[in-house]
Tab-separated table of C-alpha atoms in Angstrom:
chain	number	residue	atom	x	y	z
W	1	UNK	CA	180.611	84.480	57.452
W	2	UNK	CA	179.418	85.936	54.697
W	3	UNK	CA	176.963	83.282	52.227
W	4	UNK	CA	175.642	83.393	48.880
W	5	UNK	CA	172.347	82.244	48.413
W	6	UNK	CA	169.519	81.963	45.344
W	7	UNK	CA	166.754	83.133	47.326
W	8	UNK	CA	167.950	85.263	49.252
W	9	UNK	CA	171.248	86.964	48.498
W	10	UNK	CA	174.313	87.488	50.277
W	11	UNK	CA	173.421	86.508	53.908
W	12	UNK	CA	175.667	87.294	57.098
W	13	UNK	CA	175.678	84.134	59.087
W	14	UNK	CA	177.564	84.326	62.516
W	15	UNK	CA	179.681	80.819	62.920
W	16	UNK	CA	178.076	80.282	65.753
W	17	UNK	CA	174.295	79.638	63.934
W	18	UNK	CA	175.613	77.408	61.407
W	19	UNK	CA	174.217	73.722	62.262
W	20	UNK	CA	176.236	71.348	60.619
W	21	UNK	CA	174.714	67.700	58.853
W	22	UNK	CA	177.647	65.585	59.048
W	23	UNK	CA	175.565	62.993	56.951
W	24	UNK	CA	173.283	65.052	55.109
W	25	UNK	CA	170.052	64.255	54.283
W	26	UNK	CA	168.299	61.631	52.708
W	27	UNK	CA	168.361	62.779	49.052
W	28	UNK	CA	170.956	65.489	49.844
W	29	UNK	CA	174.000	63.629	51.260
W	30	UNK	CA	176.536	66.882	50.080
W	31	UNK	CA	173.798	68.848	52.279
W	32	UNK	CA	176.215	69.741	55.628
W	33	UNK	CA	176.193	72.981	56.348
W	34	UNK	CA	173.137	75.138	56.632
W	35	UNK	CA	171.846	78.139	58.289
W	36	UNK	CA	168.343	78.890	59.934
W	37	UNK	CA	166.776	82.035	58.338
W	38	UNK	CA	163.654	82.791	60.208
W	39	UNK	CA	160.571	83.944	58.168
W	40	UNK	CA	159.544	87.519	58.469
W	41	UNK	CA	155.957	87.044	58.797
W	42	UNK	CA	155.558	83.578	60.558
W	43	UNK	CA	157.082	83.037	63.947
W	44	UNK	CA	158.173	79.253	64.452
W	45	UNK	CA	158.677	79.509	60.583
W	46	UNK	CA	162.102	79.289	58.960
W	47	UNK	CA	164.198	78.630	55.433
W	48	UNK	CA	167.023	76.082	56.161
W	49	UNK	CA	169.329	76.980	53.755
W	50	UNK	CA	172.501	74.915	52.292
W	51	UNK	CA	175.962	76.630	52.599
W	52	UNK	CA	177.994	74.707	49.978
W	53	UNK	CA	175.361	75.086	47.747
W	54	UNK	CA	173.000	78.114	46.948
W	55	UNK	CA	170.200	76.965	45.057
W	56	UNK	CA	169.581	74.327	47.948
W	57	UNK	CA	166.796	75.871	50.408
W	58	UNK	CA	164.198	74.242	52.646
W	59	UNK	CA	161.169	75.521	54.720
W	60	UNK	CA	160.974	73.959	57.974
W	61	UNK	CA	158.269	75.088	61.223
W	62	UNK	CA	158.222	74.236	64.923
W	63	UNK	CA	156.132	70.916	64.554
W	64	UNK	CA	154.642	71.592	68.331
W	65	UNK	CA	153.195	75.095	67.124
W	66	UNK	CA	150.505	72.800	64.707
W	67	UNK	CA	151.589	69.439	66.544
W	68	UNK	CA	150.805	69.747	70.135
W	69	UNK	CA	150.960	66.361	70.915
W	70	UNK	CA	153.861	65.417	68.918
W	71	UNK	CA	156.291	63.078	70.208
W	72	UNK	CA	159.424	61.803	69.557
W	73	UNK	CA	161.526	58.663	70.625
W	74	UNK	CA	164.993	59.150	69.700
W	75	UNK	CA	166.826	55.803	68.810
W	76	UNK	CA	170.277	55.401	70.852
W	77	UNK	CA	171.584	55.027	67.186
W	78	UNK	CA	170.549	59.060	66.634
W	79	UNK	CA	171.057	60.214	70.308
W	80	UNK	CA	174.638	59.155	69.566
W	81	UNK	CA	175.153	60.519	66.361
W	82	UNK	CA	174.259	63.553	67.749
W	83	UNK	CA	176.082	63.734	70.553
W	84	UNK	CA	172.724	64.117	72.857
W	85	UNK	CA	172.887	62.449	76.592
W	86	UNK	CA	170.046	65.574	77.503
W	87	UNK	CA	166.907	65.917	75.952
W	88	UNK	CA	166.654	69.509	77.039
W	89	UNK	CA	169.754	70.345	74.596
W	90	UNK	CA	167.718	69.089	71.593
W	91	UNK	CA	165.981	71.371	69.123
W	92	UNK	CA	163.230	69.793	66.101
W	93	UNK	CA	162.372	71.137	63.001
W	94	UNK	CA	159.964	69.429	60.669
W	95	UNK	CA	160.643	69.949	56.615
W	96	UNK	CA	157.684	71.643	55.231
W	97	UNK	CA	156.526	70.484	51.746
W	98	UNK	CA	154.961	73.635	49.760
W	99	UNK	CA	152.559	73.065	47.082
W	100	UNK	CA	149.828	73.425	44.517
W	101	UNK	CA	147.414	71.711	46.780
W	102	UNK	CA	148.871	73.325	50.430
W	103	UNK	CA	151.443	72.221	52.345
W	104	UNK	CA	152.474	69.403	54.356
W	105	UNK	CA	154.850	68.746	57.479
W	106	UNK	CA	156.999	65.809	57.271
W	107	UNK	CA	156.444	64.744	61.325
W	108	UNK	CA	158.256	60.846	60.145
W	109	UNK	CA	161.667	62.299	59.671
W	110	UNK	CA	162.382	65.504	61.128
W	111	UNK	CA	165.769	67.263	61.826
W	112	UNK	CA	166.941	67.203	65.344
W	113	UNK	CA	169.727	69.789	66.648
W	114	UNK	CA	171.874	69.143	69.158
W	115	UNK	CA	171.790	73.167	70.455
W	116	UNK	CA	174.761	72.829	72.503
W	117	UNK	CA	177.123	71.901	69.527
W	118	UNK	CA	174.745	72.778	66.814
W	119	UNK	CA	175.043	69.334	64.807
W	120	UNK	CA	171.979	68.196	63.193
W	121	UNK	CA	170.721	65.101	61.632
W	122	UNK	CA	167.501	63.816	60.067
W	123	UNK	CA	166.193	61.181	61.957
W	124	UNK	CA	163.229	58.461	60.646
W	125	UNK	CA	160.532	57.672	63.233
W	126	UNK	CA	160.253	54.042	62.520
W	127	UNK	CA	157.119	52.606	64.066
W	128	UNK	CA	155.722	56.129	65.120
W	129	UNK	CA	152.862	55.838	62.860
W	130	UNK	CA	153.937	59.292	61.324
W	131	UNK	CA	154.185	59.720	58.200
W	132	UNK	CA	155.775	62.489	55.786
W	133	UNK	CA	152.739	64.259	54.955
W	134	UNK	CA	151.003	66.160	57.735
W	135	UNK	CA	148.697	68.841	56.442
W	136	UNK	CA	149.865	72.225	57.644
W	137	UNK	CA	148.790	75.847	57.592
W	138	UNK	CA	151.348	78.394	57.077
W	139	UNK	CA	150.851	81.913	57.584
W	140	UNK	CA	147.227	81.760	58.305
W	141	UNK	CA	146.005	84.545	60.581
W	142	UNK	CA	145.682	81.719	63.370
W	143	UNK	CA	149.635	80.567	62.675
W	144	UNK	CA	149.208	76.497	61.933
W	145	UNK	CA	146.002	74.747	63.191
W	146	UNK	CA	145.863	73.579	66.461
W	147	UNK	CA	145.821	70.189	65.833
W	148	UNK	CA	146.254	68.300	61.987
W	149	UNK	CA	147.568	65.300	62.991
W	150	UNK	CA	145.985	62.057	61.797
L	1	UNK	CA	173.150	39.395	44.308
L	2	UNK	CA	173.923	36.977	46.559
L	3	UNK	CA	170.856	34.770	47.220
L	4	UNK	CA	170.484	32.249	49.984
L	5	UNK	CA	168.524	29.762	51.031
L	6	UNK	CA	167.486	29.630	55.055
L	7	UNK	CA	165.075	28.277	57.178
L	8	UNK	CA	163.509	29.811	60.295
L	9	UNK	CA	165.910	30.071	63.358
L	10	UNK	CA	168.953	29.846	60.684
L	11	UNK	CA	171.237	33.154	60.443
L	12	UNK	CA	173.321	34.767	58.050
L	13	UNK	CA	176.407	37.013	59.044
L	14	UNK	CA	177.252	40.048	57.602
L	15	UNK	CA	181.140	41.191	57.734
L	16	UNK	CA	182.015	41.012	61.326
L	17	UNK	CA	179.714	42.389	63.343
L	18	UNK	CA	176.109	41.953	61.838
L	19	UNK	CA	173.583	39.322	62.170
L	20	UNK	CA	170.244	38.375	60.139
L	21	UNK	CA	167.924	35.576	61.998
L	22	UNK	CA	164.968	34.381	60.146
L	23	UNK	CA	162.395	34.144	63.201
L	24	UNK	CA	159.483	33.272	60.842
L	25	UNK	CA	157.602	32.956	57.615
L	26	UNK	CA	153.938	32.836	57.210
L	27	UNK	CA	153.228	33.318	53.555
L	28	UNK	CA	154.625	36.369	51.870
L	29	UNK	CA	155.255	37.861	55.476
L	30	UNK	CA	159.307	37.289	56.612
L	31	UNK	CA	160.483	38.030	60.068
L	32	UNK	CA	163.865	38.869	60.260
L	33	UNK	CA	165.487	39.996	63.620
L	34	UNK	CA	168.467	41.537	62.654
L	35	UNK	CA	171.915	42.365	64.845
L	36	UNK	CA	173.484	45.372	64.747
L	37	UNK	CA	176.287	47.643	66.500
L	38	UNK	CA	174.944	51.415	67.188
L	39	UNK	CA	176.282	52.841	64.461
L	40	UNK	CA	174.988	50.763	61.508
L	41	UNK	CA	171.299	51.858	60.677
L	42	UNK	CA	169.188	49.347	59.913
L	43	UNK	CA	165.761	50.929	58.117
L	44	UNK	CA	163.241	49.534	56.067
L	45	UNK	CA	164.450	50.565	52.149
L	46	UNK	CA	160.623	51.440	51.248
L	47	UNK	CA	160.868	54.313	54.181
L	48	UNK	CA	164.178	55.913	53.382
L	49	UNK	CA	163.183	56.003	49.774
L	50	UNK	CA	159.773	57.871	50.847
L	51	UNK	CA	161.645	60.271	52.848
L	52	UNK	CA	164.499	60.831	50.000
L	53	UNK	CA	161.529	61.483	47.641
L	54	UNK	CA	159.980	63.490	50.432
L	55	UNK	CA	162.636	65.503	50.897
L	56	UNK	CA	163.507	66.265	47.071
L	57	UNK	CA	159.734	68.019	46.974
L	58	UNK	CA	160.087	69.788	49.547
L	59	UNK	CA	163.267	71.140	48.030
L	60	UNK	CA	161.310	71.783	44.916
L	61	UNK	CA	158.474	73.426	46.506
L	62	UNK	CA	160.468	75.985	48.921
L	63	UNK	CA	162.778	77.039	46.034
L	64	UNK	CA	159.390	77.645	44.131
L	65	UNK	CA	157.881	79.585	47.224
L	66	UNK	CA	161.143	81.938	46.435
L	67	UNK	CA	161.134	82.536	43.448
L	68	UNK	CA	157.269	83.528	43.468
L	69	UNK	CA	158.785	86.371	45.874
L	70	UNK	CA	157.464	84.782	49.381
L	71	UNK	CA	160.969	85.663	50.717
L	72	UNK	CA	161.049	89.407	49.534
L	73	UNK	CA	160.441	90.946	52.823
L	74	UNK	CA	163.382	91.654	54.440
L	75	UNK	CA	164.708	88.319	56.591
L	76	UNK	CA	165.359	88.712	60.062
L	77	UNK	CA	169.278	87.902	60.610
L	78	UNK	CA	169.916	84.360	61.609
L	79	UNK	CA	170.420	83.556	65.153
L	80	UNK	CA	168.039	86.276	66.706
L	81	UNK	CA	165.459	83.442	67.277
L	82	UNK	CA	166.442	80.862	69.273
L	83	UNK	CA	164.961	77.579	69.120
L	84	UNK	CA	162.050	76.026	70.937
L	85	UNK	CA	163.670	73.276	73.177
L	86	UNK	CA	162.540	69.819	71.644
L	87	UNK	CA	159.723	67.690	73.799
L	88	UNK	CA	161.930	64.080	73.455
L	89	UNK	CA	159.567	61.641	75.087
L	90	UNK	CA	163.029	59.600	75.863
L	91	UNK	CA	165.710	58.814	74.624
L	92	UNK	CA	165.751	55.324	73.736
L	93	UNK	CA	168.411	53.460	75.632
L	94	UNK	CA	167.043	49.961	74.313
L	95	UNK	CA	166.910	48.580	71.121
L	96	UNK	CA	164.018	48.397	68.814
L	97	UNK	CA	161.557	44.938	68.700
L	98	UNK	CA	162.651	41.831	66.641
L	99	UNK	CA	160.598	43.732	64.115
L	100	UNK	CA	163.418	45.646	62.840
L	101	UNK	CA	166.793	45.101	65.403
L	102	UNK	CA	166.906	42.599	67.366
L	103	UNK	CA	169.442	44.506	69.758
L	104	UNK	CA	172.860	45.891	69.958
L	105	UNK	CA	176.024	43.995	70.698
């Protein structure tokens, strides 16, 4: 399908790459279709961008790539919601937040997709002891450093 | 708002199927366990707000990033990259602590 989009024009997105948010996100509950658009220049890097509405665009990376020892304990709540029974069908992306002063990885609530039906969700970490702003390197000649958790 | 009055090991119900014990007070500091099916998320408010708030920058700051002209090489086409499969330590088959859930029906 064909989509319109801000930052990047009209994009061709096959219907089978869409991941669909059947709640949205926090903030962005009309968010609930999207498409990954990986980043030229940064492997493990990509926009998430909104279907239903152009202007709505996020950067997301692999959170293992700067993360090594990240881990995650789905709730039963989420594993549901998604549709998971295997961990080996589920994908993560952290949201990346870009600004003045660098960016950060938001390792407390990142999107998990369920790759075998593509639905997606934001999940929150409660108790993990991570939080929403992880500093991250994007683009460096290294990729992300090897380890910036705290 | 409805405000009540409990003491500790007293409960409140909410609509059919949800449950609020007061396990203790000590000070400021409440202890609620709190009974829930599945599909009703129970989170504390100050954390969904952060990530809401969270989220919104990041919006801010990756629409910025485009319109600076970080996106004007050419994108590769969607689906040519598949994912990394996702390292789930488990997935949790019990329910949190007394903390936060005190378990599902």
């Amino acid at each position: 399908m064909r989509v319109s989009t801000l930052g990047f024009g009209v994009v061709d997105v096959p219907e089978t790459c869409l991941l669909h948010f059947p709640d949205g996100i926090h903030g962005f509950p009309h968010m609930r279709r999207c498409c990954l658009l990986p980043h030229p220049d940064s492997p493990g890097v990509r926009w998430l961008q909104c279907i239903d509405d152009p202007a709505l665009v996020f950067l997301t990376v692999e959170p293992y790539l700067a993360f090594t020892d990240y881990q995650i304990e789905l709730s039963a709540a989420d594993a549901d919601a998604l549709g998971l029974t295997d961990a080996r069908d589920a994908a993560v992306l952290a949201l990346v937040t870009a600004s003045n002063r660098g960016a950060t990885a938001n390792l407390l609530a990142p999107i998990i997709i369920n790759t075998q039906t593509r639905s997606a969700r934001q999940v929150i970490l409660e108790a993990s002891g991570y939080h929403t702003k992880h500093p991250i390197v994007i683009g460096g000649p290294n990729g992300p450093p090897a380890d910036a958790k705290e | 708002m409805l405000v009540l009055t409990r003491r500790t090991g007293e409960r409140v119900r909410i609509g059919e199927d949800v449950e609020v014990v007061i396990v203790s007070v000590r000070g400021d500091q409440v202890r609620l366990g709190i009974a829930a099916p599945r599909r009703i998320a129970v989170s504390r408010a100050e954390l969904l707000e952060q990530v809401r708030d969270e989220n919104r920058a990041a919006a801010r700051g990756a629409s910025r990033s485009l319109r600076r002209g970080d996106a004007t090489t050419p994108l590769r086409s969607p689906g040519r990259s598949p994912l990394s499969p996702c390292r789930i330590g488990t997935l949790k088959r019990e329910a949190r602590g007394a903390d936060t859930k005190n378990g599902d029906h």
